[in-house]
Amino acid sequence: MATETSATGRTAERDAPRDGSPPEPPAERALTEIATALFHLRRVWAKPDLVKRVRAQTATATDGRPLQLSNLMVVNAVAALTAREHPDEPSCEVTVGAVAERLEVDPSTASRLVGHAIDAGLVSRRPSPVDARRANLGLTESGRRVKQVADRFRRAYLDDLMTDWSERERTEFARLLSRFADAAVRVPMYPDGIDRIFEEAAAD
């Protein structure tokens, strides 16, 4: 006997979990698919291929030091913070604390990562225009070069992934993804999330 076809084109039988439990409502299934997609995306961006390619084109930009993924993280953070803080204003400053917040790491970790980026010649440290006791961070010429190369590779990779997407689809996806990312920044996951997962799993 035929089964009703779901909105995604799959039959209700296919939507039903194999353990015999009832199928997820469409809204719940969408959330599950989003969570799965985000997990896969994290694995894609964590792959070392990007760093290897950028390293090959910027070998002289890091004073001979091997480029690390953490270097790219700091470079991107400093660049984004500099753009946000309007560098033409005399009071503009990018601190280690701001980098920690941007990368969502503790200040001690951010200080270590920033130190590595400075040692690699990608980030500069100069006195803060607001408080001379603080460091004001900025990208060096090498840091800007590394960011340009990394951005170019990311765009090329995304272009390959979306080669059969229309301009309208790309624009709409960019709008929705940006909206999603903004919401994630405003409402971060609860800090005890991992502990709560294990506690609730044990309770079940």
mmCIF file with all atom_site columns, C-alpha atoms in Angstrom:
data_model
loop_
_atom_site.group_PDB
_atom_site.id
_atom_site.type_symbol
_atom_site.label_atom_id
_atom_site.label_alt_id
_atom_site.label_comp_id
_atom_site.label_asym_id
_atom_site.label_entity_id
_atom_site.label_seq_id
_atom_site.pdbx_PDB_ins_code
_atom_site.Cartn_x
_atom_site.Cartn_y
_atom_site.Cartn_z
_atom_site.occupancy
_atom_site.B_iso_or_equiv
_atom_site.pdbx_formal_charge
_atom_site.auth_seq_id
_atom_site.auth_comp_id
_atom_site.auth_asym_id
_atom_site.auth_atom_id
_atom_site.pdbx_PDB_model_num
ATOM 1   C CA . MET A 1 1   ? 0.000  0.000  0.000  1.00 0.00 ? 1   MET A CA 1
ATOM 2   C CA . ALA A 1 2   ? 1.305  3.415  -0.928 1.00 0.00 ? 2   ALA A CA 1
ATOM 3   C CA . THR A 1 3   ? 2.362  5.711  1.841  1.00 0.00 ? 3   THR A CA 1
ATOM 4   C CA . GLU A 1 4   ? 1.961  9.457  2.033  1.00 0.00 ? 4   GLU A CA 1
ATOM 5   C CA . THR A 1 5   ? 4.901  11.359 0.621  1.00 0.00 ? 5   THR A CA 1
ATOM 6   C CA . SER A 1 6   ? 6.568  13.893 2.919  1.00 0.00 ? 6   SER A CA 1
ATOM 7   C CA . ALA A 1 7   ? 7.455  17.475 1.979  1.00 0.00 ? 7   ALA A CA 1
ATOM 8   C CA . THR A 1 8   ? 11.037 16.403 1.343  1.00 0.00 ? 8   THR A CA 1
ATOM 9   C CA . GLY A 1 9   ? 9.987  13.858 -1.249 1.00 0.00 ? 9   GLY A CA 1
ATOM 10  C CA . ARG A 1 10  ? 10.578 10.845 0.990  1.00 0.00 ? 10  ARG A CA 1
ATOM 11  C CA . THR A 1 11  ? 7.859  8.457  2.012  1.00 0.00 ? 11  THR A CA 1
ATOM 12  C CA . ALA A 1 12  ? 6.539  8.339  5.550  1.00 0.00 ? 12  ALA A CA 1
ATOM 13  C CA . GLU A 1 13  ? 7.987  4.865  5.883  1.00 0.00 ? 13  GLU A CA 1
ATOM 14  C CA . ARG A 1 14  ? 11.459 6.161  5.129  1.00 0.00 ? 14  ARG A CA 1
ATOM 15  C CA . ASP A 1 15  ? 11.022 9.007  7.589  1.00 0.00 ? 15  ASP A CA 1
ATOM 16  C CA . ALA A 1 16  ? 10.194 6.638  10.429 1.00 0.00 ? 16  ALA A CA 1
ATOM 17  C CA . PRO A 1 17  ? 13.185 5.760  12.638 1.00 0.00 ? 17  PRO A CA 1
ATOM 18  C CA . ARG A 1 18  ? 14.352 2.174  12.384 1.00 0.00 ? 18  ARG A CA 1
ATOM 19  C CA . ASP A 1 19  ? 13.896 1.638  16.112 1.00 0.00 ? 19  ASP A CA 1
ATOM 20  C CA . GLY A 1 20  ? 10.128 1.724  15.678 1.00 0.00 ? 20  GLY A CA 1
ATOM 21  C CA . SER A 1 21  ? 9.561  5.098  17.314 1.00 0.00 ? 21  SER A CA 1
ATOM 22  C CA . PRO A 1 22  ? 7.209  7.539  15.535 1.00 0.00 ? 22  PRO A CA 1
ATOM 23  C CA . PRO A 1 23  ? 8.712  9.803  12.847 1.00 0.00 ? 23  PRO A CA 1
ATOM 24  C CA . GLU A 1 24  ? 9.788  13.319 13.769 1.00 0.00 ? 24  GLU A CA 1
ATOM 25  C CA . PRO A 1 25  ? 7.415  16.181 12.921 1.00 0.00 ? 25  PRO A CA 1
ATOM 26  C CA . PRO A 1 26  ? 8.730  18.232 9.966  1.00 0.00 ? 26  PRO A CA 1
ATOM 27  C CA . ALA A 1 27  ? 9.872  21.104 12.209 1.00 0.00 ? 27  ALA A CA 1
ATOM 28  C CA . GLU A 1 28  ? 11.790 18.753 14.493 1.00 0.00 ? 28  GLU A CA 1
ATOM 29  C CA . ARG A 1 29  ? 13.293 16.911 11.530 1.00 0.00 ? 29  ARG A CA 1
ATOM 30  C CA . ALA A 1 30  ? 14.493 20.231 10.102 1.00 0.00 ? 30  ALA A CA 1
ATOM 31  C CA . LEU A 1 31  ? 16.307 20.995 13.358 1.00 0.00 ? 31  LEU A CA 1
ATOM 32  C CA . THR A 1 32  ? 17.929 17.561 13.314 1.00 0.00 ? 32  THR A CA 1
ATOM 33  C CA . GLU A 1 33  ? 19.089 18.059 9.734  1.00 0.00 ? 33  GLU A CA 1
ATOM 34  C CA . ILE A 1 34  ? 20.474 21.525 10.552 1.00 0.00 ? 34  ILE A CA 1
ATOM 35  C CA . ALA A 1 35  ? 22.418 20.154 13.531 1.00 0.00 ? 35  ALA A CA 1
ATOM 36  C CA . THR A 1 36  ? 23.842 17.343 11.394 1.00 0.00 ? 36  THR A CA 1
ATOM 37  C CA . ALA A 1 37  ? 24.814 19.756 8.629  1.00 0.00 ? 37  ALA A CA 1
ATOM 38  C CA . LEU A 1 38  ? 26.589 22.057 11.087 1.00 0.00 ? 38  LEU A CA 1
ATOM 39  C CA . PHE A 1 39  ? 28.536 19.101 12.470 1.00 0.00 ? 39  PHE A CA 1
ATOM 40  C CA . HIS A 1 40  ? 29.692 18.185 8.966  1.00 0.00 ? 40  HIS A CA 1
ATOM 41  C CA . LEU A 1 41  ? 30.613 21.799 8.222  1.00 0.00 ? 41  LEU A CA 1
ATOM 42  C CA . ARG A 1 42  ? 32.807 21.951 11.295 1.00 0.00 ? 42  ARG A CA 1
ATOM 43  C CA . ARG A 1 43  ? 34.702 18.906 10.105 1.00 0.00 ? 43  ARG A CA 1
ATOM 44  C CA . VAL A 1 44  ? 35.130 20.446 6.660  1.00 0.00 ? 44  VAL A CA 1
ATOM 45  C CA . TRP A 1 45  ? 36.577 23.732 7.963  1.00 0.00 ? 45  TRP A CA 1
ATOM 46  C CA . ALA A 1 46  ? 38.810 21.908 10.463 1.00 0.00 ? 46  ALA A CA 1
ATOM 47  C CA . LYS A 1 47  ? 40.563 19.972 7.710  1.00 0.00 ? 47  LYS A CA 1
ATOM 48  C CA . PRO A 1 48  ? 44.227 20.935 7.307  1.00 0.00 ? 48  PRO A CA 1
ATOM 49  C CA . ASP A 1 49  ? 44.022 21.307 3.515  1.00 0.00 ? 49  ASP A CA 1
ATOM 50  C CA . LEU A 1 50  ? 43.268 25.039 3.686  1.00 0.00 ? 50  LEU A CA 1
ATOM 51  C CA . VAL A 1 51  ? 46.235 25.700 5.939  1.00 0.00 ? 51  VAL A CA 1
ATOM 52  C CA . LYS A 1 52  ? 48.502 23.671 3.668  1.00 0.00 ? 52  LYS A CA 1
ATOM 53  C CA . ARG A 1 53  ? 47.449 25.628 0.589  1.00 0.00 ? 53  ARG A CA 1
ATOM 54  C CA . VAL A 1 54  ? 47.765 29.002 2.280  1.00 0.00 ? 54  VAL A CA 1
ATOM 55  C CA . ARG A 1 55  ? 51.137 27.977 3.716  1.00 0.00 ? 55  ARG A CA 1
ATOM 56  C CA . ALA A 1 56  ? 52.411 27.096 0.238  1.00 0.00 ? 56  ALA A CA 1
ATOM 57  C CA . GLN A 1 57  ? 51.661 30.622 -1.036 1.00 0.00 ? 57  GLN A CA 1
ATOM 58  C CA . THR A 1 58  ? 52.720 32.544 2.049  1.00 0.00 ? 58  THR A CA 1
ATOM 59  C CA . ALA A 1 59  ? 55.882 30.773 3.135  1.00 0.00 ? 59  ALA A CA 1
ATOM 60  C CA . THR A 1 60  ? 57.802 34.033 3.332  1.00 0.00 ? 60  THR A CA 1
ATOM 61  C CA . ALA A 1 61  ? 54.993 35.815 5.175  1.00 0.00 ? 61  ALA A CA 1
ATOM 62  C CA . THR A 1 62  ? 55.487 33.917 8.420  1.00 0.00 ? 62  THR A CA 1
ATOM 63  C CA . ASP A 1 63  ? 59.251 34.353 8.791  1.00 0.00 ? 63  ASP A CA 1
ATOM 64  C CA . GLY A 1 64  ? 59.776 30.731 7.857  1.00 0.00 ? 64  GLY A CA 1
ATOM 65  C CA . ARG A 1 65  ? 57.535 29.441 10.659 1.00 0.00 ? 65  ARG A CA 1
ATOM 66  C CA . PRO A 1 66  ? 54.925 26.809 9.691  1.00 0.00 ? 66  PRO A CA 1
ATOM 67  C CA . LEU A 1 67  ? 51.520 28.447 9.427  1.00 0.00 ? 67  LEU A CA 1
ATOM 68  C CA . GLN A 1 68  ? 49.058 27.018 11.962 1.00 0.00 ? 68  GLN A CA 1
ATOM 69  C CA . LEU A 1 69  ? 45.274 26.982 11.938 1.00 0.00 ? 69  LEU A CA 1
ATOM 70  C CA . SER A 1 70  ? 45.353 29.006 15.170 1.00 0.00 ? 70  SER A CA 1
ATOM 71  C CA . ASN A 1 71  ? 47.331 31.707 13.315 1.00 0.00 ? 71  ASN A CA 1
ATOM 72  C CA . LEU A 1 72  ? 44.510 32.006 10.796 1.00 0.00 ? 72  LEU A CA 1
ATOM 73  C CA . MET A 1 73  ? 41.957 32.187 13.601 1.00 0.00 ? 73  MET A CA 1
ATOM 74  C CA . VAL A 1 74  ? 43.797 35.111 15.214 1.00 0.00 ? 74  VAL A CA 1
ATOM 75  C CA . VAL A 1 75  ? 44.366 36.883 11.887 1.00 0.00 ? 75  VAL A CA 1
ATOM 76  C CA . ASN A 1 76  ? 40.659 36.641 11.042 1.00 0.00 ? 76  ASN A CA 1
ATOM 77  C CA . ALA A 1 77  ? 39.656 37.798 14.515 1.00 0.00 ? 77  ALA A CA 1
ATOM 78  C CA . VAL A 1 78  ? 41.961 40.831 14.476 1.00 0.00 ? 78  VAL A CA 1
ATOM 79  C CA . ALA A 1 79  ? 40.856 41.750 10.953 1.00 0.00 ? 79  ALA A CA 1
ATOM 80  C CA . ALA A 1 80  ? 37.166 41.524 11.881 1.00 0.00 ? 80  ALA A CA 1
ATOM 81  C CA . LEU A 1 81  ? 37.634 43.500 15.080 1.00 0.00 ? 81  LEU A CA 1
ATOM 82  C CA . THR A 1 82  ? 39.654 46.175 13.294 1.00 0.00 ? 82  THR A CA 1
ATOM 83  C CA . ALA A 1 83  ? 36.911 46.591 10.703 1.00 0.00 ? 83  ALA A CA 1
ATOM 84  C CA . ARG A 1 84  ? 34.252 46.748 13.409 1.00 0.00 ? 84  ARG A CA 1
ATOM 85  C CA . GLU A 1 85  ? 36.129 49.304 15.501 1.00 0.00 ? 85  GLU A CA 1
ATOM 86  C CA . HIS A 1 86  ? 36.597 51.833 12.683 1.00 0.00 ? 86  HIS A CA 1
ATOM 87  C CA . PRO A 1 87  ? 40.423 52.031 12.463 1.00 0.00 ? 87  PRO A CA 1
ATOM 88  C CA . ASP A 1 88  ? 40.331 55.671 11.341 1.00 0.00 ? 88  ASP A CA 1
ATOM 89  C CA . GLU A 1 89  ? 39.112 56.731 14.762 1.00 0.00 ? 89  GLU A CA 1
ATOM 90  C CA . PRO A 1 90  ? 41.913 57.646 17.205 1.00 0.00 ? 90  PRO A CA 1
ATOM 91  C CA . SER A 1 91  ? 40.273 55.665 20.029 1.00 0.00 ? 91  SER A CA 1
ATOM 92  C CA . CYS A 1 92  ? 40.197 52.416 18.035 1.00 0.00 ? 92  CYS A CA 1
ATOM 93  C CA . GLU A 1 93  ? 41.869 49.473 19.711 1.00 0.00 ? 93  GLU A CA 1
ATOM 94  C CA . VAL A 1 94  ? 41.825 45.690 19.392 1.00 0.00 ? 94  VAL A CA 1
ATOM 95  C CA . THR A 1 95  ? 42.786 43.982 22.635 1.00 0.00 ? 95  THR A CA 1
ATOM 96  C CA . VAL A 1 96  ? 43.607 40.411 23.578 1.00 0.00 ? 96  VAL A CA 1
ATOM 97  C CA . GLY A 1 97  ? 40.362 40.395 25.545 1.00 0.00 ? 97  GLY A CA 1
ATOM 98  C CA . ALA A 1 98  ? 38.420 41.296 22.412 1.00 0.00 ? 98  ALA A CA 1
ATOM 99  C CA . VAL A 1 99  ? 40.150 38.492 20.507 1.00 0.00 ? 99  VAL A CA 1
ATOM 100 C CA . ALA A 1 100 ? 39.260 36.055 23.315 1.00 0.00 ? 100 ALA A CA 1
ATOM 101 C CA . GLU A 1 101 ? 35.622 37.080 23.067 1.00 0.00 ? 101 GLU A CA 1
ATOM 102 C CA . ARG A 1 102 ? 35.646 36.835 19.286 1.00 0.00 ? 102 ARG A CA 1
ATOM 103 C CA . LEU A 1 103 ? 37.186 33.349 19.316 1.00 0.00 ? 103 LEU A CA 1
ATOM 104 C CA . GLU A 1 104 ? 35.119 32.293 22.339 1.00 0.00 ? 104 GLU A CA 1
ATOM 105 C CA . VAL A 1 105 ? 38.170 31.184 24.334 1.00 0.00 ? 105 VAL A CA 1
ATOM 106 C CA . ASP A 1 106 ? 39.436 32.201 27.751 1.00 0.00 ? 106 ASP A CA 1
ATOM 107 C CA . PRO A 1 107 ? 41.829 35.191 27.982 1.00 0.00 ? 107 PRO A CA 1
ATOM 108 C CA . SER A 1 108 ? 44.877 33.053 28.801 1.00 0.00 ? 108 SER A CA 1
ATOM 109 C CA . THR A 1 109 ? 44.326 30.919 25.685 1.00 0.00 ? 109 THR A CA 1
ATOM 110 C CA . ALA A 1 110 ? 43.803 34.032 23.564 1.00 0.00 ? 110 ALA A CA 1
ATOM 111 C CA . SER A 1 111 ? 46.998 35.559 24.940 1.00 0.00 ? 111 SER A CA 1
ATOM 112 C CA . ARG A 1 112 ? 48.940 32.437 23.958 1.00 0.00 ? 112 ARG A CA 1
ATOM 113 C CA . LEU A 1 113 ? 47.413 32.297 20.463 1.00 0.00 ? 113 LEU A CA 1
ATOM 114 C CA . VAL A 1 114 ? 48.029 36.003 19.895 1.00 0.00 ? 114 VAL A CA 1
ATOM 115 C CA . GLY A 1 115 ? 51.627 35.537 21.060 1.00 0.00 ? 115 GLY A CA 1
ATOM 116 C CA . HIS A 1 116 ? 52.150 32.803 18.486 1.00 0.00 ? 116 HIS A CA 1
ATOM 117 C CA . ALA A 1 117 ? 50.699 35.012 15.742 1.00 0.00 ? 117 ALA A CA 1
ATOM 118 C CA . ILE A 1 118 ? 53.007 37.851 16.800 1.00 0.00 ? 118 ILE A CA 1
ATOM 119 C CA . ASP A 1 119 ? 56.011 35.502 16.781 1.00 0.00 ? 119 ASP A CA 1
ATOM 120 C CA . ALA A 1 120 ? 55.024 34.417 13.267 1.00 0.00 ? 120 ALA A CA 1
ATOM 121 C CA . GLY A 1 121 ? 55.069 38.050 12.157 1.00 0.00 ? 121 GLY A CA 1
ATOM 122 C CA . LEU A 1 122 ? 51.342 38.158 11.357 1.00 0.00 ? 122 LEU A CA 1
ATOM 123 C CA . VAL A 1 123 ? 50.128 40.425 14.153 1.00 0.00 ? 123 VAL A CA 1
ATOM 124 C CA . SER A 1 124 ? 51.667 43.559 15.626 1.00 0.00 ? 124 SER A CA 1
ATOM 125 C CA . ARG A 1 125 ? 51.395 44.839 19.175 1.00 0.00 ? 125 ARG A CA 1
ATOM 126 C CA . ARG A 1 126 ? 51.498 48.555 19.872 1.00 0.00 ? 126 ARG A CA 1
ATOM 127 C CA . PRO A 1 127 ? 50.402 50.782 22.771 1.00 0.00 ? 127 PRO A CA 1
ATOM 128 C CA . SER A 1 128 ? 46.678 51.251 23.172 1.00 0.00 ? 128 SER A CA 1
ATOM 129 C CA . PRO A 1 129 ? 45.406 54.769 22.363 1.00 0.00 ? 129 PRO A CA 1
ATOM 130 C CA . VAL A 1 130 ? 43.046 54.397 25.320 1.00 0.00 ? 130 VAL A CA 1
ATOM 131 C CA . ASP A 1 131 ? 45.255 52.774 27.967 1.00 0.00 ? 131 ASP A CA 1
ATOM 132 C CA . ALA A 1 132 ? 49.021 52.515 27.474 1.00 0.00 ? 132 ALA A CA 1
ATOM 133 C CA . ARG A 1 133 ? 49.081 49.470 29.752 1.00 0.00 ? 133 ARG A CA 1
ATOM 134 C CA . ARG A 1 134 ? 47.076 47.485 27.195 1.00 0.00 ? 134 ARG A CA 1
ATOM 135 C CA . ALA A 1 135 ? 48.238 46.101 23.878 1.00 0.00 ? 135 ALA A CA 1
ATOM 136 C CA . ASN A 1 136 ? 46.555 47.327 20.720 1.00 0.00 ? 136 ASN A CA 1
ATOM 137 C CA . LEU A 1 137 ? 46.690 44.594 18.088 1.00 0.00 ? 137 LEU A CA 1
ATOM 138 C CA . GLY A 1 138 ? 46.778 44.958 14.337 1.00 0.00 ? 138 GLY A CA 1
ATOM 139 C CA . LEU A 1 139 ? 47.708 42.957 11.259 1.00 0.00 ? 139 LEU A CA 1
ATOM 140 C CA . THR A 1 140 ? 51.155 43.290 9.778  1.00 0.00 ? 140 THR A CA 1
ATOM 141 C CA . GLU A 1 141 ? 51.656 43.365 6.025  1.00 0.00 ? 141 GLU A CA 1
ATOM 142 C CA . SER A 1 142 ? 52.360 39.612 6.244  1.00 0.00 ? 142 SER A CA 1
ATOM 143 C CA . GLY A 1 143 ? 49.169 39.106 8.217  1.00 0.00 ? 143 GLY A CA 1
ATOM 144 C CA . ARG A 1 144 ? 47.135 40.933 5.600  1.00 0.00 ? 144 ARG A CA 1
ATOM 145 C CA . ARG A 1 145 ? 48.746 38.814 2.902  1.00 0.00 ? 145 ARG A CA 1
ATOM 146 C CA . VAL A 1 146 ? 47.863 35.598 4.720  1.00 0.00 ? 146 VAL A CA 1
ATOM 147 C CA . LYS A 1 147 ? 44.273 36.753 5.151  1.00 0.00 ? 147 LYS A CA 1
ATOM 148 C CA . GLN A 1 148 ? 43.953 37.662 1.480  1.00 0.00 ? 148 GLN A CA 1
ATOM 149 C CA . VAL A 1 149 ? 45.214 34.242 0.385  1.00 0.00 ? 149 VAL A CA 1
ATOM 150 C CA . ALA A 1 150 ? 43.015 32.408 2.884  1.00 0.00 ? 150 ALA A CA 1
ATOM 151 C CA . ASP A 1 151 ? 39.948 34.411 1.826  1.00 0.00 ? 151 ASP A CA 1
ATOM 152 C CA . ARG A 1 152 ? 40.647 33.652 -1.822 1.00 0.00 ? 152 ARG A CA 1
ATOM 153 C CA . PHE A 1 153 ? 40.880 29.914 -1.182 1.00 0.00 ? 153 PHE A CA 1
ATOM 154 C CA . ARG A 1 154 ? 37.697 29.941 0.912  1.00 0.00 ? 154 ARG A CA 1
ATOM 155 C CA . ARG A 1 155 ? 35.763 31.767 -1.807 1.00 0.00 ? 155 ARG A CA 1
ATOM 156 C CA . ALA A 1 156 ? 37.071 29.394 -4.472 1.00 0.00 ? 156 ALA A CA 1
ATOM 157 C CA . TYR A 1 157 ? 36.094 26.397 -2.354 1.00 0.00 ? 157 TYR A CA 1
ATOM 158 C CA . LEU A 1 158 ? 32.590 27.753 -1.740 1.00 0.00 ? 158 LEU A CA 1
ATOM 159 C CA . ASP A 1 159 ? 32.245 28.552 -5.438 1.00 0.00 ? 159 ASP A CA 1
ATOM 160 C CA . ASP A 1 160 ? 33.057 24.927 -6.258 1.00 0.00 ? 160 ASP A CA 1
ATOM 161 C CA . LEU A 1 161 ? 30.526 23.663 -3.711 1.00 0.00 ? 161 LEU A CA 1
ATOM 162 C CA . MET A 1 162 ? 27.800 25.907 -5.122 1.00 0.00 ? 162 MET A CA 1
ATOM 163 C CA . THR A 1 163 ? 28.692 25.651 -8.788 1.00 0.00 ? 163 THR A CA 1
ATOM 164 C CA . ASP A 1 164 ? 25.154 24.637 -9.786 1.00 0.00 ? 164 ASP A CA 1
ATOM 165 C CA . TRP A 1 165 ? 23.413 27.170 -7.504 1.00 0.00 ? 165 TRP A CA 1
ATOM 166 C CA . SER A 1 166 ? 21.697 30.171 -9.032 1.00 0.00 ? 166 SER A CA 1
ATOM 167 C CA . GLU A 1 167 ? 22.626 33.693 -7.980 1.00 0.00 ? 167 GLU A CA 1
ATOM 168 C CA . ARG A 1 168 ? 19.271 33.961 -6.238 1.00 0.00 ? 168 ARG A CA 1
ATOM 169 C CA . GLU A 1 169 ? 19.902 30.753 -4.266 1.00 0.00 ? 169 GLU A CA 1
ATOM 170 C CA . ARG A 1 170 ? 23.354 31.935 -3.216 1.00 0.00 ? 170 ARG A CA 1
ATOM 171 C CA . THR A 1 171 ? 22.008 35.309 -2.127 1.00 0.00 ? 171 THR A CA 1
ATOM 172 C CA . GLU A 1 172 ? 19.167 33.773 -0.135 1.00 0.00 ? 172 GLU A CA 1
ATOM 173 C CA . PHE A 1 173 ? 21.474 31.219 1.476  1.00 0.00 ? 173 PHE A CA 1
ATOM 174 C CA . ALA A 1 174 ? 23.902 33.984 2.457  1.00 0.00 ? 174 ALA A CA 1
ATOM 175 C CA . ARG A 1 175 ? 21.055 35.979 3.990  1.00 0.00 ? 175 ARG A CA 1
ATOM 176 C CA . LEU A 1 176 ? 19.685 33.062 6.012  1.00 0.00 ? 176 LEU A CA 1
ATOM 177 C CA . LEU A 1 177 ? 23.103 31.818 7.102  1.00 0.00 ? 177 LEU A CA 1
ATOM 178 C CA . SER A 1 178 ? 24.113 35.312 8.235  1.00 0.00 ? 178 SER A CA 1
ATOM 179 C CA . ARG A 1 179 ? 20.854 35.621 10.156 1.00 0.00 ? 179 ARG A CA 1
ATOM 180 C CA . PHE A 1 180 ? 21.494 32.246 11.776 1.00 0.00 ? 180 PHE A CA 1
ATOM 181 C CA . ALA A 1 181 ? 25.081 33.162 12.679 1.00 0.00 ? 181 ALA A CA 1
ATOM 182 C CA . ASP A 1 182 ? 24.002 36.481 14.190 1.00 0.00 ? 182 ASP A CA 1
ATOM 183 C CA . ALA A 1 183 ? 21.427 34.674 16.337 1.00 0.00 ? 183 ALA A CA 1
ATOM 184 C CA . ALA A 1 184 ? 24.060 32.171 17.473 1.00 0.00 ? 184 ALA A CA 1
ATOM 185 C CA . VAL A 1 185 ? 26.298 35.036 18.599 1.00 0.00 ? 185 VAL A CA 1
ATOM 186 C CA . ARG A 1 186 ? 23.478 36.738 20.492 1.00 0.00 ? 186 ARG A CA 1
ATOM 187 C CA . VAL A 1 187 ? 22.325 33.516 22.154 1.00 0.00 ? 187 VAL A CA 1
ATOM 188 C CA . PRO A 1 188 ? 25.372 31.286 22.759 1.00 0.00 ? 188 PRO A CA 1
ATOM 189 C CA . MET A 1 189 ? 24.892 27.698 23.827 1.00 0.00 ? 189 MET A CA 1
ATOM 190 C CA . TYR A 1 190 ? 24.589 27.261 27.568 1.00 0.00 ? 190 TYR A CA 1
ATOM 191 C CA . PRO A 1 191 ? 28.082 26.869 29.101 1.00 0.00 ? 191 PRO A CA 1
ATOM 192 C CA . ASP A 1 192 ? 27.246 23.629 30.869 1.00 0.00 ? 192 ASP A CA 1
ATOM 193 C CA . GLY A 1 193 ? 25.817 22.086 27.705 1.00 0.00 ? 193 GLY A CA 1
ATOM 194 C CA . ILE A 1 194 ? 28.068 19.025 27.580 1.00 0.00 ? 194 ILE A CA 1
ATOM 195 C CA . ASP A 1 195 ? 27.507 18.238 31.261 1.00 0.00 ? 195 ASP A CA 1
ATOM 196 C CA . ARG A 1 196 ? 23.750 18.551 30.828 1.00 0.00 ? 196 ARG A CA 1
ATOM 197 C CA . ILE A 1 197 ? 23.789 16.193 27.848 1.00 0.00 ? 197 ILE A CA 1
ATOM 198 C CA . PHE A 1 198 ? 25.476 13.449 29.856 1.00 0.00 ? 198 PHE A CA 1
ATOM 199 C CA . GLU A 1 199 ? 23.337 14.091 32.930 1.00 0.00 ? 199 GLU A CA 1
ATOM 200 C CA . GLU A 1 200 ? 20.082 13.842 30.982 1.00 0.00 ? 200 GLU A CA 1
ATOM 201 C CA . ALA A 1 201 ? 21.304 10.815 29.040 1.00 0.00 ? 201 ALA A CA 1
ATOM 202 C CA . ALA A 1 202 ? 22.164 9.057  32.310 1.00 0.00 ? 202 ALA A CA 1
ATOM 203 C CA . ALA A 1 203 ? 18.767 9.958  33.770 1.00 0.00 ? 203 ALA A CA 1
ATOM 204 C CA . ASP A 1 204 ? 17.001 8.354  30.811 1.00 0.00 ? 204 ASP A CA 1
#
